[in-house]
Tab-separated table of C-alpha atoms and ligand atoms in Angstrom:
chain	number	residue	atom	x	y	z
P	1	MET	CA	-92.834	-2.456	6.793
P	2	LYS	CA	-93.351	-3.407	3.089
P	3	THR	CA	-91.776	-6.364	1.692
P	4	THR	CA	-90.434	-5.540	-1.812
P	5	MET	CA	-91.138	-7.349	-5.462
P	6	HIS	CA	-88.204	-9.828	-5.477
P	7	PRO	CA	-88.819	-12.840	-3.136
P	8	ILE	CA	-85.606	-13.955	-1.046
P	9	ASN	CA	-84.617	-17.092	0.317
P	10	ASN	CA	-81.174	-16.493	1.465
P	11	THR	CA	-79.341	-18.014	4.272
P	12	LYS	CA	-76.662	-15.543	5.240
P	13	PRO	CA	-77.235	-12.861	7.670
P	14	ASN	CA	-79.502	-9.951	7.402
P	15	ILE	CA	-77.745	-6.787	6.695
P	16	LEU	CA	-79.188	-3.184	7.488
P	17	VAL	CA	-78.723	-1.085	4.494
P	18	VAL	CA	-79.489	2.694	5.635
P	19	GLY	CA	-80.158	4.778	2.489
P	20	GLY	CA	-80.947	1.567	0.303
P	21	ALA	CA	-83.376	3.353	-1.737
P	22	GLY	CA	-80.711	5.712	-3.029
P	23	TYR	CA	-78.295	5.369	-5.954
P	24	ILE	CA	-75.303	3.440	-4.348
P	25	GLY	CA	-77.539	1.564	-1.640
P	26	SER	CA	-80.120	0.202	-4.213
P	27	HIS	CA	-77.097	-1.200	-6.286
P	28	MET	CA	-75.794	-2.674	-2.764
P	29	CYS	CA	-79.026	-4.431	-2.136
P	30	LYS	CA	-79.228	-6.140	-5.429
P	31	PHE	CA	-75.782	-7.124	-5.115
P	32	LEU	CA	-76.331	-8.376	-1.350
P	33	VAL	CA	-79.380	-10.597	-2.677
P	34	ARG	CA	-76.974	-12.235	-5.330
P	35	HIS	CA	-74.570	-13.011	-2.958
P	36	GLY	CA	-76.909	-14.940	-0.444
P	37	TYR	CA	-77.556	-11.855	1.921
P	38	THR	CA	-80.757	-10.312	2.735
P	39	PRO	CA	-80.928	-6.478	2.728
P	40	VAL	CA	-83.161	-4.659	5.135
P	41	VAL	CA	-83.743	-1.293	4.028
P	42	LEU	CA	-84.344	1.950	6.088
P	43	ASP	CA	-84.715	5.024	4.022
P	44	SER	CA	-86.435	8.501	4.545
P	45	LEU	CA	-87.050	8.869	0.909
P	46	VAL	CA	-86.088	12.426	1.160
P	47	TYR	CA	-83.409	11.921	-1.537
P	48	GLY	CA	-84.113	8.120	-2.144
P	49	HIS	CA	-86.711	6.463	-4.372
P	50	LYS	CA	-89.345	3.981	-3.566
P	51	GLU	CA	-89.090	2.338	-6.728
P	52	ALA	CA	-85.480	1.448	-6.320
P	53	VAL	CA	-86.416	-0.514	-3.377
P	54	LYS	CA	-86.779	-4.097	-4.688
P	55	TRP	CA	-85.201	-6.480	-2.648
P	56	GLY	CA	-85.764	-7.351	0.906
P	57	PRO	CA	-88.114	-5.629	3.574
P	58	PHE	CA	-88.309	-1.922	3.512
P	59	TYR	CA	-89.035	0.662	6.513
P	60	LYS	CA	-89.558	4.153	5.716
P	61	GLY	CA	-87.928	6.457	8.307
P	62	SER	CA	-85.101	8.129	9.321
P	63	MET	CA	-81.773	6.769	11.021
P	64	GLU	CA	-82.515	9.059	13.797
P	65	ASN	CA	-85.760	7.127	14.845
P	66	LYS	CA	-84.605	5.086	17.703
P	67	ASP	CA	-87.704	3.201	18.162
P	68	LEU	CA	-87.669	2.035	14.502
P	69	LEU	CA	-84.161	1.262	14.746
P	70	GLY	CA	-84.818	-0.975	17.628
P	71	HIS	CA	-87.560	-2.562	16.192
P	72	ILE	CA	-85.687	-3.208	12.833
P	73	PHE	CA	-82.565	-4.627	15.018
P	74	GLN	CA	-84.780	-7.194	17.032
P	75	LYS	CA	-87.010	-8.235	14.335
P	76	HIS	CA	-84.477	-8.891	11.695
P	77	LYS	CA	-81.488	-10.134	13.726
P	78	ILE	CA	-79.207	-7.695	11.853
P	79	SER	CA	-75.481	-8.868	11.736
P	80	ALA	CA	-74.176	-5.494	10.160
P	81	VAL	CA	-75.096	-2.028	9.094
P	82	MET	CA	-74.223	-0.343	5.843
P	83	HIS	CA	-74.535	3.338	6.061
P	84	PHE	CA	-75.447	5.249	2.725
P	85	ALA	CA	-77.738	7.843	4.015
P	86	ALA	CA	-75.691	10.593	4.014
P	87	TYR	CA	-76.654	14.055	2.185
P	88	CYS	CA	-74.105	14.426	-0.381
P	89	TYR	CA	-74.306	17.899	-2.255
P	90	VAL	CA	-71.156	19.410	-1.816
P	91	GLY	CA	-72.344	23.260	-2.725
P	92	GLU	CA	-75.379	22.762	-0.637
P	93	SER	CA	-73.308	21.945	2.326
P	94	VAL	CA	-71.699	25.245	2.147
P	95	THR	CA	-74.641	27.200	2.228
P	96	GLU	CA	-76.658	24.832	4.476
P	97	PRO	CA	-73.932	23.247	6.789
P	98	ALA	CA	-76.487	22.640	9.631
P	99	LYS	CA	-78.478	20.246	7.569
P	100	TYR	CA	-75.225	18.355	6.718
P	101	TYR	CA	-74.047	18.333	10.326
P	102	ARG	CA	-77.330	17.184	11.543
P	103	ASN	CA	-78.067	14.218	9.072
P	104	ASN	CA	-74.339	13.187	8.223
P	105	VAL	CA	-73.086	13.500	11.678
P	106	SER	CA	-75.563	13.688	14.426
P	107	ASN	CA	-78.046	11.091	12.992
P	108	THR	CA	-75.019	9.021	12.431
P	109	ALA	CA	-74.224	8.959	16.073
P	110	ILE	CA	-77.776	7.936	17.044
P	111	LEU	CA	-77.548	5.025	14.623
P	112	LEU	CA	-74.189	3.991	16.112
P	113	GLU	CA	-75.628	4.322	19.737
P	114	GLU	CA	-78.631	2.224	19.022
P	115	MET	CA	-76.327	-0.419	17.529
P	116	ILE	CA	-74.263	-0.514	20.676
P	117	LYS	CA	-77.336	-0.777	22.704
P	118	TYR	CA	-78.351	-3.842	20.594
P	119	ARG	CA	-74.982	-5.139	20.506
P	120	ILE	CA	-74.628	-4.965	16.824
P	121	ASN	CA	-70.641	-4.350	16.220
P	122	ASN	CA	-70.023	-4.371	12.391
P	123	PHE	CA	-70.537	-1.014	10.462
P	124	ILE	CA	-69.697	-0.040	6.876
P	125	PHE	CA	-69.581	3.516	6.110
P	126	SER	CA	-69.700	5.338	2.712
P	127	SER	CA	-66.755	7.764	3.060
P	128	SER	CA	-65.350	9.913	0.473
P	129	CYS	CA	-62.248	11.266	-1.131
P	130	ALA	CA	-63.599	14.525	-0.159
P	131	THR	CA	-61.993	13.793	3.030
P	132	TYR	CA	-58.742	14.380	1.693
P	133	GLY	CA	-59.220	17.945	0.531
P	134	GLU	CA	-57.022	19.358	-1.990
P	135	PRO	CA	-54.543	16.585	-3.348
P	136	VAL	CA	-51.087	16.621	-2.327
P	137	ASP	CA	-49.897	13.439	-4.059
P	138	ILE	CA	-51.570	12.010	-7.117
P	139	PRO	CA	-52.865	9.010	-6.941
P	140	MET	CA	-54.117	9.709	-3.284
P	141	LYS	CA	-53.258	6.924	-1.049
P	142	GLU	CA	-55.184	6.070	2.463
P	143	ASP	CA	-52.443	8.059	4.282
P	144	HIS	CA	-52.961	11.279	2.203
P	145	PRO	CA	-53.556	14.067	4.611
P	146	GLN	CA	-57.035	14.573	5.567
P	147	ASN	CA	-58.001	18.352	5.132
P	148	PRO	CA	-61.544	18.673	3.835
P	149	VAL	CA	-62.396	21.862	1.915
P	150	ASN	CA	-65.996	21.755	2.228
P	151	PRO	CA	-68.604	20.981	5.212
P	152	TYR	CA	-69.538	17.766	3.302
P	153	GLY	CA	-66.100	16.439	3.499
P	154	ARG	CA	-65.767	17.207	7.135
P	155	THR	CA	-68.989	15.726	8.178
P	156	LYS	CA	-67.572	12.341	6.368
P	157	LEU	CA	-64.185	12.849	8.202
P	158	MET	CA	-66.050	13.514	11.459
P	159	VAL	CA	-67.800	10.014	10.997
P	160	GLU	CA	-64.432	8.487	10.392
P	161	GLN	CA	-63.102	10.031	13.628
P	162	MET	CA	-66.175	8.987	15.577
P	163	LEU	CA	-65.915	5.608	14.433
P	164	GLU	CA	-62.519	5.291	15.731
P	165	ASP	CA	-63.566	6.798	18.935
P	166	PHE	CA	-66.321	4.276	19.334
P	167	HIS	CA	-64.037	1.416	18.331
P	168	HIS	CA	-61.988	1.748	21.133
P	169	ALA	CA	-64.639	2.795	23.385
P	170	TYR	CA	-67.591	0.340	22.403
P	171	GLY	CA	-65.769	-2.179	20.210
P	172	ILE	CA	-67.667	-1.170	17.157
P	173	ARG	CA	-65.887	-2.832	14.135
P	174	HIS	CA	-65.831	-0.883	11.065
P	175	ILE	CA	-64.564	-0.282	7.538
P	176	CYS	CA	-64.720	3.245	5.807
P	177	LEU	CA	-64.901	3.032	2.209
P	178	ARG	CA	-63.704	6.268	0.465
P	179	TYR	CA	-65.078	6.479	-2.970
P	180	PHE	CA	-63.797	8.562	-5.645
P	181	ASN	CA	-66.352	9.118	-8.236
P	182	ALA	CA	-69.335	6.780	-8.372
P	183	ALA	CA	-70.913	6.397	-11.594
P	184	GLY	CA	-72.612	3.854	-14.087
P	185	ALA	CA	-75.870	1.571	-13.421
P	186	ASP	CA	-77.107	-1.954	-13.117
P	187	PRO	CA	-76.585	-3.459	-16.461
P	188	GLU	CA	-79.769	-5.118	-16.364
P	189	CYS	CA	-81.291	-1.741	-15.959
P	190	GLU	CA	-83.517	-2.392	-13.073
P	191	ILE	CA	-82.028	0.396	-11.344
P	192	GLY	CA	-80.011	3.564	-12.004
P	193	GLU	CA	-79.075	7.189	-10.889
P	194	ASP	CA	-81.559	9.740	-10.354
P	195	HIS	CA	-80.524	12.518	-8.107
P	196	ARG	CA	-82.983	15.289	-7.760
P	197	PRO	CA	-81.278	17.937	-8.233
P	198	GLU	CA	-78.985	16.351	-10.645
P	199	THR	CA	-75.409	17.922	-10.324
P	200	HIS	CA	-73.107	14.871	-11.633
P	201	LEU	CA	-71.246	15.051	-14.696
P	202	ILE	CA	-72.343	11.691	-16.361
P	203	PRO	CA	-75.941	11.828	-15.551
P	204	LEU	CA	-76.245	15.628	-16.735
P	205	VAL	CA	-74.228	14.510	-20.133
P	206	LEU	CA	-76.639	12.001	-20.902
P	207	GLN	CA	-79.629	13.929	-20.078
P	208	ALA	CA	-78.105	16.230	-22.624
P	209	ALA	CA	-77.931	13.445	-25.221
P	210	LEU	CA	-81.466	12.662	-24.658
P	211	GLY	CA	-82.687	16.240	-25.264
P	212	LYS	CA	-83.718	16.697	-21.850
P	213	LYS	CA	-81.157	19.350	-21.448
P	214	GLU	CA	-80.072	21.914	-23.917
P	215	GLY	CA	-76.302	20.861	-23.339
P	216	ILE	CA	-73.669	20.642	-20.928
P	217	SER	CA	-71.864	23.495	-19.261
P	218	ILE	CA	-68.207	22.762	-18.799
P	219	PHE	CA	-67.201	24.117	-15.524
P	220	GLY	CA	-63.654	25.612	-16.089
P	221	ASP	CA	-61.338	24.875	-19.206
P	222	ASP	CA	-58.210	26.668	-17.796
P	223	TYR	CA	-57.107	23.980	-15.359
P	224	PRO	CA	-53.479	22.646	-15.216
P	225	THR	CA	-54.453	19.348	-17.097
P	226	ALA	CA	-54.041	18.631	-20.696
P	227	ASP	CA	-57.040	19.725	-22.030
P	228	GLY	CA	-57.760	22.127	-19.448
P	229	THR	CA	-60.709	20.361	-17.886
P	230	CYS	CA	-60.720	18.687	-14.447
P	231	ILE	CA	-59.822	15.247	-13.943
P	232	ARG	CA	-61.850	12.610	-11.910
P	233	ASP	CA	-61.547	8.868	-11.007
P	234	TYR	CA	-64.802	7.270	-12.143
P	235	ILE	CA	-65.710	4.193	-10.378
P	236	HIS	CA	-68.759	1.786	-11.271
P	237	VAL	CA	-71.268	1.405	-8.685
P	238	TYR	CA	-71.233	-2.539	-8.713
P	239	ASP	CA	-67.517	-2.345	-8.159
P	240	LEU	CA	-68.327	-0.188	-5.125
P	241	ALA	CA	-70.916	-2.754	-4.070
P	242	GLN	CA	-68.397	-5.713	-4.484
P	243	ALA	CA	-66.006	-3.762	-2.264
P	244	HIS	CA	-68.850	-3.396	0.428
P	245	LEU	CA	-69.455	-7.122	0.393
P	246	LEU	CA	-65.687	-8.153	0.907
P	247	ALA	CA	-65.618	-5.436	3.654
P	248	LEU	CA	-68.540	-7.013	5.079
P	249	GLU	CA	-67.154	-10.659	5.095
P	250	LYS	CA	-63.961	-9.199	6.380
P	251	LEU	CA	-65.940	-7.783	9.345
P	252	LEU	CA	-67.962	-10.890	10.013
P	253	ASN	CA	-64.687	-12.849	9.980
P	254	GLY	CA	-63.366	-10.676	12.991
P	255	PHE	CA	-61.499	-7.750	11.361
P	256	SER	CA	-61.636	-4.862	13.539
P	257	ALA	CA	-61.015	-1.496	11.774
P	258	GLY	CA	-59.670	-0.071	8.191
P	259	HIS	CA	-59.964	2.492	5.537
P	260	TYR	CA	-59.709	1.824	1.808
P	261	ASN	CA	-59.992	4.116	-1.186
P	262	LEU	CA	-62.225	2.851	-4.184
P	263	GLY	CA	-61.281	4.238	-7.281
P	264	ASN	CA	-59.835	2.989	-10.655
P	265	GLY	CA	-56.583	4.814	-10.192
P	266	GLU	CA	-57.006	6.445	-13.786
P	267	GLY	CA	-58.398	9.805	-14.339
P	268	HIS	CA	-60.651	11.387	-17.078
P	269	SER	CA	-61.178	14.729	-17.907
P	270	VAL	CA	-64.594	16.588	-18.247
P	271	LYS	CA	-63.968	16.694	-21.862
P	272	GLU	CA	-63.142	13.040	-22.330
P	273	VAL	CA	-66.146	12.072	-20.453
P	274	ILE	CA	-68.277	14.313	-23.051
P	275	ARG	CA	-66.573	12.289	-25.848
P	276	HIS	CA	-67.181	9.096	-24.662
P	277	ALA	CA	-70.764	9.937	-24.035
P	278	SER	CA	-71.268	11.476	-27.584
P	279	LYS	CA	-69.584	8.233	-29.217
P	280	ILE	CA	-71.849	5.825	-26.968
P	281	THR	CA	-75.120	7.700	-27.533
P	282	GLY	CA	-74.443	8.602	-30.960
P	283	GLN	CA	-75.647	12.212	-30.158
P	284	VAL	CA	-73.836	15.346	-30.598
P	285	ILE	CA	-73.823	17.095	-27.213
P	286	PRO	CA	-73.688	20.549	-27.030
P	287	VAL	CA	-71.228	22.210	-24.681
P	288	GLN	CA	-70.467	25.691	-23.211
P	289	ILE	CA	-67.808	26.714	-21.462
P	290	ALA	CA	-68.878	28.300	-17.911
P	291	GLY	CA	-66.714	29.468	-15.108
P	292	ARG	CA	-64.968	27.147	-12.617
P	293	ARG	CA	-67.071	25.738	-9.671
P	294	LYS	CA	-65.937	26.686	-6.398
P	295	GLY	CA	-64.075	24.030	-4.660
P	296	ASP	CA	-63.332	21.733	-7.649
P	297	PRO	CA	-59.642	20.412	-7.320
P	298	ALA	CA	-57.765	19.944	-10.949
P	299	VAL	CA	-57.260	16.258	-10.499
P	300	LEU	CA	-58.542	13.809	-8.156
P	301	VAL	CA	-57.365	10.199	-8.709
P	302	GLY	CA	-56.987	7.459	-6.075
P	303	SER	CA	-54.701	4.824	-5.537
P	304	SER	CA	-56.845	1.433	-4.519
P	305	LYS	CA	-53.843	-0.980	-4.260
P	306	LYS	CA	-54.878	-1.314	-0.425
P	307	ALA	CA	-58.188	-2.325	-1.478
P	308	ILE	CA	-57.082	-4.988	-4.198
P	309	GLU	CA	-54.066	-6.337	-2.019
P	310	THR	CA	-55.870	-6.826	1.189
P	311	LEU	CA	-59.717	-6.933	0.612
P	312	GLY	CA	-59.306	-8.673	-2.801
P	313	TRP	CA	-61.234	-6.313	-4.543
P	314	LYS	CA	-61.288	-6.914	-8.308
P	315	PRO	CA	-63.128	-4.232	-10.277
P	316	GLN	CA	-65.188	-5.498	-13.042
P	317	PHE	CA	-66.318	-2.462	-14.969
P	318	ALA	CA	-63.222	-0.230	-14.881
P	319	ASP	CA	-63.262	1.335	-18.169
P	320	LEU	CA	-64.886	4.393	-18.682
P	321	GLU	CA	-66.748	3.382	-21.788
P	322	THR	CA	-68.555	0.485	-19.803
P	323	ILE	CA	-69.410	2.996	-17.063
P	324	VAL	CA	-71.016	5.351	-19.492
P	325	GLU	CA	-72.707	2.569	-21.566
P	326	THR	CA	-74.307	1.105	-18.500
P	327	ALA	CA	-75.289	4.504	-17.370
P	328	TRP	CA	-76.765	5.338	-20.606
P	329	LYS	CA	-78.832	2.096	-20.943
P	330	TRP	CA	-80.550	3.107	-17.786
P	331	HIS	CA	-81.126	6.661	-18.918
P	332	LYS	CA	-82.281	5.595	-22.273
P	333	ALA	CA	-84.967	3.103	-20.773
P	334	HIS	CA	-85.849	5.775	-17.925
P	335	PRO	CA	-85.608	9.100	-19.617
P	336	GLU	CA	-87.603	10.644	-16.650
P	337	GLY	CA	-85.882	8.908	-13.846
P	338	TYR	CA	-87.852	6.919	-11.343
P	339	ALA	CA	-91.652	7.580	-11.418
P	340	THR	CA	-91.487	7.330	-7.325
F	401	LIG	N1	-68.852	19.142	-14.152
F	401	LIG	C1	-68.904	19.914	-15.078
F	401	LIG	N2	-70.380	20.452	-15.445
F	401	LIG	C2	-71.303	19.768	-14.781
F	401	LIG	C3	-71.192	18.969	-13.761
F	401	LIG	C4	-70.008	18.704	-13.229
F	401	LIG	O1	-68.077	20.343	-16.084
F	401	LIG	O2	-72.550	20.130	-15.130
F	401	LIG	C5	-67.837	18.600	-13.810
F	401	LIG	C6	-66.989	19.041	-12.359
F	401	LIG	O3	-66.375	20.411	-12.453
F	401	LIG	C7	-65.863	18.111	-11.940
F	401	LIG	C8	-66.537	16.641	-12.947
F	401	LIG	O4	-67.265	17.305	-13.790
F	401	LIG	O5	-64.768	18.422	-12.569
F	401	LIG	C9	-67.271	15.722	-12.094
F	401	LIG	O6	-68.129	16.462	-11.103
F	401	LIG	P1	-69.316	15.786	-10.293
F	401	LIG	O7	-70.003	16.768	-9.842
F	401	LIG	O8	-70.108	14.668	-11.251
F	401	LIG	O9	-68.441	15.111	-9.332
F	401	LIG	P2	-67.523	15.536	-8.314
F	401	LIG	O10	-65.998	15.315	-8.626
F	401	LIG	O11	-67.828	16.968	-7.850
F	401	LIG	O12	-68.200	15.213	-6.862
F	401	LIG	C10	-67.818	13.829	-6.506
F	401	LIG	C11	-68.864	13.172	-5.570
F	401	LIG	C12	-69.090	13.966	-4.275
F	401	LIG	C13	-67.801	13.836	-3.792
F	401	LIG	C14	-66.592	14.082	-4.595
F	401	LIG	C15	-65.414	14.276	-4.010
F	401	LIG	O13	-70.097	13.462	-6.539
F	401	LIG	O14	-70.090	13.469	-3.721
F	401	LIG	O15	-66.694	13.639	-5.505
F	401	LIG	O16	-64.654	15.453	-4.316
F	401	LIG	F1	-67.757	14.500	-2.618
């Protein structure tokens, strides 16, 4: 165990953040500390970055390590678990599904079993709009049919279903948060988005603005949208963190189970994102039109009415400009990403 760089004197409960060295998990840790909680990070560092763990005790290891989980649960008196440790490359999940079913499903089952053993009943799960598959209605609501079109989405749905069964059988209380497109970074620039390999639109566009890439390939400009490119609902990583905090407090106050979409309810096309990035960075971003990427729906936009009305969620960084600006600030300050 290593203690990280920001000393914490919080009085609220300790929260285990599995995947706390990753993009969303690390922002969650900073947000938890700001609100009086102590994050305890468990991360294998397969995709996470040691440098992103700056708050609370840190354990390097996998959620399938039962001894380590037992040790953490006992030593830190954990009140709730937040799970950000899924693998999330949609394309890879098609070519290497075993890796996704093992990590995202089997290892999550191990984590939950250990929670049951140590009587830890509160679980917040990073789910995805990928559980819905091809949209039938836009904006998508929580009762939209769930027919995922790739193994990644299926693993997320399986965990949602597992949680329902574990709730009935073992009393695991849980909230599943279905993210749309997570984006942006800590405006104080301490942490940001660094996936290796990077496949997400906004970081790739910003790498092109920095001259780290020759330009950006637009995956299809013949979709049935106004400018022919795909439309997505981008949601700031701190707005996701705020929703997790509200979900946590709801569970700690006795709520039993629920599912919430997290998006801004507004779609932006790939071309629109590139235009904003060009304006914010002051750089010309070279573009080439490539073929469609397999499995990309034309439009994914969510309705988050339920999270707003029943969790009390109030997104603070909703406009695309702010999302791209915060991401740009981090990329400009860390052109090579994290060092570790
Ligand atoms: N895109 C490009 N060029 C690129 C990269 C992306 O044109 O170089 C396009 C994609 O085709 C898509 C849009 O930009 O239309 C956004 O792509 P991202 O890869 O950034 O995000 P996705 O919408 O594919 O994926 C996100 C999350 C996944 C989640 C999925 C749900 O990253 O984890 O939403 O469908 F599963």
